[in-house]
Amino acid sequence: MNIRSLETFVWIARLGSFRAAANRVHASQPSVSARISGLEDQLGVELFNRSVRKVTLTAKGREFLIYAEKMLALHAEMMHSVAKSTAMQGTVRMGVSETIAHSWLPQLVEQVSGVYPALNLELEIDISVNLSEKLIDHEVDIALLIGPVTQPGILNQKLCCYPLIWVASPRLGIENRRMSLSELATWPIVTYPRKTQPHTVIRSLIDPINHSTRIHSSSSLSNIIRMTIDGLGVSALPEEILEKELRSGDLIQLDVDVEMPDLEFNAAFRGGPGATVVQAISELAVDAAQR
């Protein structure tokens, strides 16, 4: 009975599919089936009901899952505490908000590579709403995103806060003076996609004042910046990612009498077996964010 077989068993139990587990552990489906058959032969019991469309655990399988998760957790703790960092192998799938990708992600990747040179990172850049869903569905192992993920079993670690500033293209000819929110609402607004924190906050501020204000949204932060530079509207964005545009004069900061709430970023990951490595990566992310 080896760690690889136990890990395969746990992922089938979590995902309810031999095929999905094969993708997760980077093995062929026949290899996954062979590992489970080997476990069942050793134990002398069936671990899964295979007669239904979604694979489910038998009564003995549910009992074995408790022990398998404990064994994996102990193995991960042992490797983290005793083994050299060069011995930590495998792949960690990390989902990253585009705002972080535009700021300190390269430093984090460099730190992870330095501490765990044998560990592979699979990066997925997406909006926070999607990253939260992917973490819950086991499609990523750790997510660096806006806000916490409030689901049972998910741990959250605060990373950083980014204040938002209102910016616009000089070509719009907006006067350099303090303006009210109602004045700002006469211009179209370019922002993050629906269901994100910035879009929701902007809607709640603007709709009572001017329901006819056009709000253009995009899931691409680069596209939001480009649209704002092109004069398609004003935007509220983190100052940290606009240094080049503000310095070159492609964008100017607006003085608006309303403050947007900060973007609060967290590292979210699932606790339990295998969490030792992703928790260590989250701590490296805190360090990278503070730097």
mmCIF file of C-alpha atoms in Angstrom:
data_model
loop_
_atom_site.group_PDB
_atom_site.id
_atom_site.type_symbol
_atom_site.label_atom_id
_atom_site.label_comp_id
_atom_site.label_asym_id
_atom_site.label_seq_id
_atom_site.Cartn_x
_atom_site.Cartn_y
_atom_site.Cartn_z
ATOM 1 C CA MET A 1 0.000 0.000 0.000
ATOM 2 C CA ASN A 2 1.787 3.155 -1.181
ATOM 3 C CA ILE A 3 1.149 6.886 -0.934
ATOM 4 C CA ARG A 4 0.395 7.220 -4.647
ATOM 5 C CA SER A 5 -2.419 4.657 -4.415
ATOM 6 C CA LEU A 6 -3.848 6.334 -1.326
ATOM 7 C CA GLU A 7 -3.745 9.735 -3.035
ATOM 8 C CA THR A 8 -5.502 8.279 -6.088
ATOM 9 C CA PHE A 9 -8.197 6.722 -3.895
ATOM 10 C CA VAL A 10 -8.843 10.025 -2.076
ATOM 11 C CA TRP A 11 -9.146 11.977 -5.332
ATOM 12 C CA ILE A 12 -11.624 9.490 -6.801
ATOM 13 C CA ALA A 13 -13.652 9.778 -3.601
ATOM 14 C CA ARG A 14 -13.596 13.591 -3.830
ATOM 15 C CA LEU A 15 -14.260 13.940 -7.546
ATOM 16 C CA GLY A 16 -16.542 10.940 -8.045
ATOM 17 C CA SER A 17 -14.791 9.910 -11.244
ATOM 18 C CA PHE A 18 -11.840 7.725 -12.219
ATOM 19 C CA ARG A 19 -11.218 9.935 -15.254
ATOM 20 C CA ALA A 20 -11.207 13.189 -13.247
ATOM 21 C CA ALA A 21 -8.905 11.638 -10.661
ATOM 22 C CA ALA A 22 -6.559 10.436 -13.430
ATOM 23 C CA ASN A 23 -6.266 14.027 -14.691
ATOM 24 C CA ARG A 24 -5.661 15.271 -11.154
ATOM 25 C CA VAL A 25 -2.856 12.815 -10.347
ATOM 26 C CA HIS A 26 -1.395 13.003 -13.885
ATOM 27 C CA ALA A 27 -1.847 9.300 -14.623
ATOM 28 C CA SER A 28 -3.671 7.271 -17.240
ATOM 29 C CA GLN A 29 -7.106 5.913 -16.432
ATOM 30 C CA PRO A 30 -5.878 2.278 -16.645
ATOM 31 C CA SER A 31 -3.131 3.128 -14.119
ATOM 32 C CA VAL A 32 -5.687 4.638 -11.762
ATOM 33 C CA SER A 33 -7.930 1.583 -12.073
ATOM 34 C CA ALA A 34 -4.946 -0.684 -11.395
ATOM 35 C CA ARG A 35 -4.052 1.249 -8.243
ATOM 36 C CA ILE A 36 -7.572 0.910 -6.868
ATOM 37 C CA SER A 37 -7.752 -2.774 -7.778
ATOM 38 C CA GLY A 38 -4.476 -3.265 -5.931
ATOM 39 C CA LEU A 39 -5.848 -1.547 -2.835
ATOM 40 C CA GLU A 40 -9.034 -3.610 -2.933
ATOM 41 C CA ASP A 41 -7.008 -6.830 -3.312
ATOM 42 C CA GLN A 42 -4.867 -5.891 -0.316
ATOM 43 C CA LEU A 43 -7.869 -5.026 1.833
ATOM 44 C CA GLY A 44 -10.118 -7.782 0.562
ATOM 45 C CA VAL A 45 -13.064 -5.391 0.168
ATOM 46 C CA GLU A 46 -14.630 -3.243 -2.549
ATOM 47 C CA LEU A 47 -14.029 0.459 -2.015
ATOM 48 C CA PHE A 48 -16.292 1.885 -4.741
ATOM 49 C CA ASN A 49 -19.716 1.228 -6.192
ATOM 50 C CA ARG A 50 -19.075 1.203 -9.942
ATOM 51 C CA SER A 51 -22.553 0.280 -11.126
ATOM 52 C CA VAL A 52 -23.861 3.866 -11.077
ATOM 53 C CA ARG A 53 -22.948 6.746 -13.376
ATOM 54 C CA LYS A 54 -21.041 8.611 -10.631
ATOM 55 C CA VAL A 55 -18.605 6.480 -8.681
ATOM 56 C CA THR A 56 -19.527 6.363 -4.992
ATOM 57 C CA LEU A 57 -17.882 4.897 -1.922
ATOM 58 C CA THR A 58 -19.050 1.663 -0.356
ATOM 59 C CA ALA A 59 -19.505 1.493 3.421
ATOM 60 C CA LYS A 60 -15.975 0.091 3.738
ATOM 61 C CA GLY A 61 -14.750 2.737 1.319
ATOM 62 C CA ARG A 62 -16.112 5.511 3.539
ATOM 63 C CA GLU A 63 -14.400 3.937 6.528
ATOM 64 C CA PHE A 64 -11.119 3.586 4.622
ATOM 65 C CA LEU A 65 -11.299 7.233 3.456
ATOM 66 C CA ILE A 66 -10.921 8.441 7.055
ATOM 67 C CA TYR A 67 -7.675 6.498 7.467
ATOM 68 C CA ALA A 68 -6.382 7.370 3.982
ATOM 69 C CA GLU A 69 -6.789 11.103 4.603
ATOM 70 C CA LYS A 70 -5.015 10.809 7.965
ATOM 71 C CA MET A 71 -2.145 8.910 6.353
ATOM 72 C CA LEU A 72 -1.789 11.480 3.562
ATOM 73 C CA ALA A 73 -1.860 14.342 6.060
ATOM 74 C CA LEU A 74 0.838 12.666 8.158
ATOM 75 C CA HIS A 75 2.944 11.990 5.063
ATOM 76 C CA ALA A 76 2.679 15.633 3.967
ATOM 77 C CA GLU A 77 3.602 16.824 7.457
ATOM 78 C CA MET A 78 6.565 14.463 7.549
ATOM 79 C CA MET A 79 7.863 15.597 4.154
ATOM 80 C CA HIS A 80 7.509 19.252 5.102
ATOM 81 C CA SER A 81 9.193 18.865 8.488
ATOM 82 C CA VAL A 82 11.888 16.252 7.822
ATOM 83 C CA ALA A 83 12.652 16.010 4.117
ATOM 84 C CA LYS A 84 14.761 18.507 2.203
ATOM 85 C CA SER A 85 12.755 21.056 0.249
ATOM 86 C CA THR A 86 14.272 19.601 -2.927
ATOM 87 C CA ALA A 87 12.400 16.375 -2.144
ATOM 88 C CA MET A 88 9.006 18.117 -2.403
ATOM 89 C CA GLN A 89 7.801 17.052 -5.838
ATOM 90 C CA GLY A 90 4.568 17.188 -7.778
ATOM 91 C CA THR A 91 2.354 19.858 -9.282
ATOM 92 C CA VAL A 92 0.417 22.606 -7.519
ATOM 93 C CA ARG A 93 -2.351 24.274 -9.530
ATOM 94 C CA MET A 94 -2.552 27.928 -8.533
ATOM 95 C CA GLY A 95 -5.352 30.230 -9.614
ATOM 96 C CA VAL A 96 -4.376 33.908 -9.650
ATOM 97 C CA SER A 97 -6.372 37.104 -9.975
ATOM 98 C CA GLU A 98 -5.207 39.219 -12.897
ATOM 99 C CA THR A 99 -4.513 42.154 -10.567
ATOM 100 C CA ILE A 100 -1.896 40.059 -8.762
ATOM 101 C CA ALA A 101 -0.578 38.750 -12.084
ATOM 102 C CA HIS A 102 0.069 42.389 -13.046
ATOM 103 C CA SER A 103 1.944 43.122 -9.821
ATOM 104 C CA TRP A 104 3.911 40.627 -7.669
ATOM 105 C CA LEU A 105 3.197 37.204 -9.201
ATOM 106 C CA PRO A 106 6.678 36.928 -10.837
ATOM 107 C CA GLN A 107 8.311 37.446 -7.425
ATOM 108 C CA LEU A 108 6.118 34.728 -5.899
ATOM 109 C CA VAL A 109 6.954 32.226 -8.648
ATOM 110 C CA GLU A 110 10.648 32.987 -8.144
ATOM 111 C CA GLN A 111 10.327 32.416 -4.378
ATOM 112 C CA VAL A 112 8.442 29.125 -4.788
ATOM 113 C CA SER A 113 11.012 27.920 -7.311
ATOM 114 C CA GLY A 114 13.819 28.820 -4.926
ATOM 115 C CA VAL A 115 12.302 27.044 -1.915
ATOM 116 C CA TYR A 116 10.824 24.046 -3.780
ATOM 117 C CA PRO A 117 12.934 23.583 -6.937
ATOM 118 C CA ALA A 118 11.342 20.196 -7.745
ATOM 119 C CA LEU A 119 7.781 21.510 -7.440
ATOM 120 C CA ASN A 120 5.853 22.453 -10.588
ATOM 121 C CA LEU A 121 3.395 25.344 -10.638
ATOM 122 C CA GLU A 122 0.423 25.375 -13.022
ATOM 123 C CA LEU A 123 -0.852 28.957 -13.195
ATOM 124 C CA GLU A 124 -4.392 29.867 -14.159
ATOM 125 C CA ILE A 125 -5.204 33.578 -14.481
ATOM 126 C CA ASP A 126 -8.896 34.365 -14.064
ATOM 127 C CA ILE A 127 -11.378 36.632 -12.293
ATOM 128 C CA SER A 128 -11.960 36.003 -8.601
ATOM 129 C CA VAL A 129 -15.527 34.736 -9.012
ATOM 130 C CA ASN A 130 -14.329 31.951 -11.325
ATOM 131 C CA LEU A 131 -11.307 31.167 -9.177
ATOM 132 C CA SER A 132 -13.527 30.664 -6.135
ATOM 133 C CA GLU A 133 -15.681 28.172 -8.036
ATOM 134 C CA LYS A 134 -12.609 26.340 -9.353
ATOM 135 C CA LEU A 135 -11.203 25.997 -5.849
ATOM 136 C CA ILE A 136 -14.488 24.590 -4.549
ATOM 137 C CA ASP A 137 -14.642 22.163 -7.500
ATOM 138 C CA HIS A 138 -11.031 20.992 -6.894
ATOM 139 C CA GLU A 139 -9.873 22.467 -10.224
ATOM 140 C CA VAL A 140 -7.150 24.499 -8.490
ATOM 141 C CA ASP A 141 -5.280 23.773 -5.251
ATOM 142 C CA ILE A 142 -4.825 27.363 -4.107
ATOM 143 C CA ALA A 143 -6.392 30.623 -5.263
ATOM 144 C CA LEU A 144 -5.072 34.175 -4.855
ATOM 145 C CA LEU A 145 -8.213 36.240 -5.234
ATOM 146 C CA ILE A 146 -10.401 39.115 -4.051
ATOM 147 C CA GLY A 147 -12.184 38.348 -0.788
ATOM 148 C CA PRO A 148 -12.412 35.100 1.165
ATOM 149 C CA VAL A 149 -13.929 31.847 -0.085
ATOM 150 C CA THR A 150 -16.648 31.053 2.444
ATOM 151 C CA GLN A 151 -17.074 27.310 2.065
ATOM 152 C CA PRO A 152 -16.627 24.542 4.652
ATOM 153 C CA GLY A 153 -13.089 23.188 4.619
ATOM 154 C CA ILE A 154 -11.606 26.238 2.849
ATOM 155 C CA LEU A 155 -8.919 28.180 4.719
ATOM 156 C CA ASN A 156 -8.252 31.855 3.959
ATOM 157 C CA GLN A 157 -5.115 33.874 4.594
ATOM 158 C CA LYS A 158 -5.049 37.635 4.085
ATOM 159 C CA LEU A 159 -2.510 38.811 1.521
ATOM 160 C CA CYS A 160 -2.844 42.539 0.871
ATOM 161 C CA CYS A 161 -5.198 45.441 0.219
ATOM 162 C CA TYR A 162 -5.137 47.614 -2.901
ATOM 163 C CA PRO A 163 -6.811 51.046 -2.731
ATOM 164 C CA LEU A 164 -8.703 51.988 -5.881
ATOM 165 C CA ILE A 165 -8.291 55.344 -7.596
ATOM 166 C CA TRP A 166 -10.470 56.881 -10.279
ATOM 167 C CA VAL A 167 -8.605 57.435 -13.553
ATOM 168 C CA ALA A 168 -9.406 58.676 -17.035
ATOM 169 C CA SER A 169 -7.731 59.472 -20.342
ATOM 170 C CA PRO A 170 -6.645 63.111 -20.857
ATOM 171 C CA ARG A 171 -8.458 63.023 -24.196
ATOM 172 C CA LEU A 172 -11.794 63.154 -22.318
ATOM 173 C CA GLY A 173 -10.933 66.693 -21.248
ATOM 174 C CA ILE A 174 -12.128 66.251 -17.669
ATOM 175 C CA GLU A 175 -11.258 69.317 -15.553
ATOM 176 C CA ASN A 176 -8.568 68.958 -12.901
ATOM 177 C CA ARG A 177 -10.786 69.708 -9.904
ATOM 178 C CA ARG A 178 -12.706 67.880 -7.217
ATOM 179 C CA MET A 179 -15.892 66.416 -8.641
ATOM 180 C CA SER A 180 -18.979 64.825 -7.165
ATOM 181 C CA LEU A 181 -20.147 61.303 -7.829
ATOM 182 C CA SER A 182 -23.069 62.680 -9.838
ATOM 183 C CA GLU A 183 -20.617 64.523 -12.113
ATOM 184 C CA LEU A 184 -18.544 61.370 -12.500
ATOM 185 C CA ALA A 185 -21.698 59.453 -13.439
ATOM 186 C CA THR A 186 -22.108 61.564 -16.578
ATOM 187 C CA TRP A 187 -19.242 59.571 -18.084
ATOM 188 C CA PRO A 188 -19.345 55.877 -19.028
ATOM 189 C CA ILE A 189 -17.572 53.635 -16.518
ATOM 190 C CA VAL A 190 -15.248 50.774 -17.453
ATOM 191 C CA THR A 191 -14.882 48.156 -14.744
ATOM 192 C CA TYR A 192 -14.534 44.526 -13.725
ATOM 193 C CA PRO A 193 -17.181 41.971 -14.804
ATOM 194 C CA ARG A 194 -20.547 41.386 -13.140
ATOM 195 C CA LYS A 195 -20.628 39.671 -9.730
ATOM 196 C CA THR A 196 -17.170 41.021 -8.836
ATOM 197 C CA GLN A 197 -16.752 43.337 -5.855
ATOM 198 C CA PRO A 198 -15.806 46.487 -7.859
ATOM 199 C CA HIS A 199 -18.718 46.073 -10.299
ATOM 200 C CA THR A 200 -21.215 45.515 -7.467
ATOM 201 C CA VAL A 201 -19.964 48.530 -5.492
ATOM 202 C CA ILE A 202 -20.005 50.824 -8.540
ATOM 203 C CA ARG A 203 -23.551 49.748 -9.389
ATOM 204 C CA SER A 204 -24.700 50.427 -5.816
ATOM 205 C CA LEU A 205 -23.142 53.914 -5.915
ATOM 206 C CA ILE A 206 -24.135 54.979 -9.403
ATOM 207 C CA ASP A 207 -27.653 53.566 -9.874
ATOM 208 C CA PRO A 208 -29.357 55.782 -7.239
ATOM 209 C CA ILE A 209 -27.776 58.873 -8.817
ATOM 210 C CA ASN A 210 -27.924 58.176 -12.543
ATOM 211 C CA HIS A 211 -29.483 54.898 -13.626
ATOM 212 C CA SER A 212 -28.696 55.681 -17.265
ATOM 213 C CA THR A 213 -24.908 55.690 -16.758
ATOM 214 C CA ARG A 214 -23.326 53.183 -19.124
ATOM 215 C CA ILE A 215 -21.141 50.614 -17.413
ATOM 216 C CA HIS A 216 -18.808 48.640 -19.671
ATOM 217 C CA SER A 217 -17.336 45.522 -18.050
ATOM 218 C CA SER A 218 -14.535 43.185 -19.045
ATOM 219 C CA SER A 219 -12.972 40.073 -17.525
ATOM 220 C CA SER A 220 -9.560 41.229 -18.766
ATOM 221 C CA LEU A 221 -7.753 43.803 -16.629
ATOM 222 C CA SER A 222 -5.482 44.647 -19.568
ATOM 223 C CA ASN A 223 -8.574 45.349 -21.648
ATOM 224 C CA ILE A 224 -10.060 47.596 -18.945
ATOM 225 C CA ILE A 225 -6.865 49.648 -18.878
ATOM 226 C CA ARG A 226 -6.738 49.808 -22.682
ATOM 227 C CA MET A 227 -10.383 50.909 -22.954
ATOM 228 C CA THR A 228 -9.781 53.621 -20.345
ATOM 229 C CA ILE A 229 -6.678 54.892 -22.165
ATOM 230 C CA ASP A 230 -8.709 54.969 -25.385
ATOM 231 C CA GLY A 231 -11.240 57.258 -23.699
ATOM 232 C CA LEU A 232 -14.177 54.847 -23.623
ATOM 233 C CA GLY A 233 -14.907 55.719 -19.988
ATOM 234 C CA VAL A 234 -13.486 56.341 -16.518
ATOM 235 C CA SER A 235 -12.280 53.526 -14.255
ATOM 236 C CA ALA A 236 -11.562 52.729 -10.608
ATOM 237 C CA LEU A 237 -8.367 50.643 -10.550
ATOM 238 C CA PRO A 238 -5.491 49.842 -8.164
ATOM 239 C CA GLU A 239 -2.814 52.524 -8.345
ATOM 240 C CA GLU A 240 -0.106 49.841 -8.007
ATOM 241 C CA ILE A 241 -0.812 48.467 -11.494
ATOM 242 C CA LEU A 242 -1.069 51.888 -13.173
ATOM 243 C CA GLU A 243 2.391 53.293 -12.430
ATOM 244 C CA LYS A 244 3.487 53.242 -16.081
ATOM 245 C CA GLU A 245 0.243 54.743 -17.429
ATOM 246 C CA LEU A 246 0.167 57.513 -14.809
ATOM 247 C CA ARG A 247 3.850 58.313 -15.282
ATOM 248 C CA SER A 248 3.519 58.521 -19.072
ATOM 249 C CA GLY A 249 0.365 60.628 -18.885
ATOM 250 C CA ASP A 250 -1.767 58.056 -20.712
ATOM 251 C CA LEU A 251 -4.040 58.194 -17.665
ATOM 252 C CA ILE A 252 -4.692 60.901 -15.078
ATOM 253 C CA GLN A 253 -6.022 60.476 -11.558
ATOM 254 C CA LEU A 254 -9.396 62.042 -10.863
ATOM 255 C CA ASP A 255 -10.308 63.782 -7.610
ATOM 256 C CA VAL A 256 -13.729 62.333 -6.755
ATOM 257 C CA ASP A 257 -15.543 62.961 -3.468
ATOM 258 C CA VAL A 258 -16.373 59.277 -2.969
ATOM 259 C CA GLU A 259 -13.947 56.541 -1.993
ATOM 260 C CA MET A 260 -14.136 53.008 -3.293
ATOM 261 C CA PRO A 261 -13.510 50.193 -0.803
ATOM 262 C CA ASP A 262 -10.088 48.595 -1.066
ATOM 263 C CA LEU A 263 -9.613 45.363 -2.981
ATOM 264 C CA GLU A 264 -8.786 42.826 -0.273
ATOM 265 C CA PHE A 265 -6.869 39.817 -1.548
ATOM 266 C CA ASN A 266 -6.665 36.427 0.131
ATOM 267 C CA ALA A 267 -4.928 33.127 -0.423
ATOM 268 C CA ALA A 268 -7.602 30.437 -0.209
ATOM 269 C CA PHE A 269 -6.916 26.723 -0.099
ATOM 270 C CA ARG A 270 -8.536 23.550 1.113
ATOM 271 C CA GLY A 271 -7.444 22.204 4.498
ATOM 272 C CA GLY A 272 -6.787 18.543 5.113
ATOM 273 C CA PRO A 273 -4.448 16.053 3.420
ATOM 274 C CA GLY A 274 -1.838 17.746 1.229
ATOM 275 C CA ALA A 275 -2.531 21.196 2.671
ATOM 276 C CA THR A 276 0.983 21.536 4.102
ATOM 277 C CA VAL A 277 2.560 22.507 0.785
ATOM 278 C CA VAL A 278 -0.195 24.894 -0.338
ATOM 279 C CA GLN A 279 -0.174 26.511 3.093
ATOM 280 C CA ALA A 280 3.577 27.037 2.745
ATOM 281 C CA ILE A 281 2.975 28.591 -0.688
ATOM 282 C CA SER A 282 0.322 30.883 0.800
ATOM 283 C CA GLU A 283 2.880 32.087 3.362
ATOM 284 C CA LEU A 284 5.327 32.788 0.537
ATOM 285 C CA ALA A 285 2.515 34.724 -1.168
ATOM 286 C CA VAL A 286 2.052 36.854 1.961
ATOM 287 C CA ASP A 287 5.782 37.617 1.896
ATOM 288 C CA ALA A 288 5.730 38.468 -1.818
ATOM 289 C CA ALA A 289 2.703 40.740 -1.361
ATOM 290 C CA GLN A 290 4.341 42.616 1.511
ATOM 291 C CA ARG A 291 7.560 43.064 -0.455
#
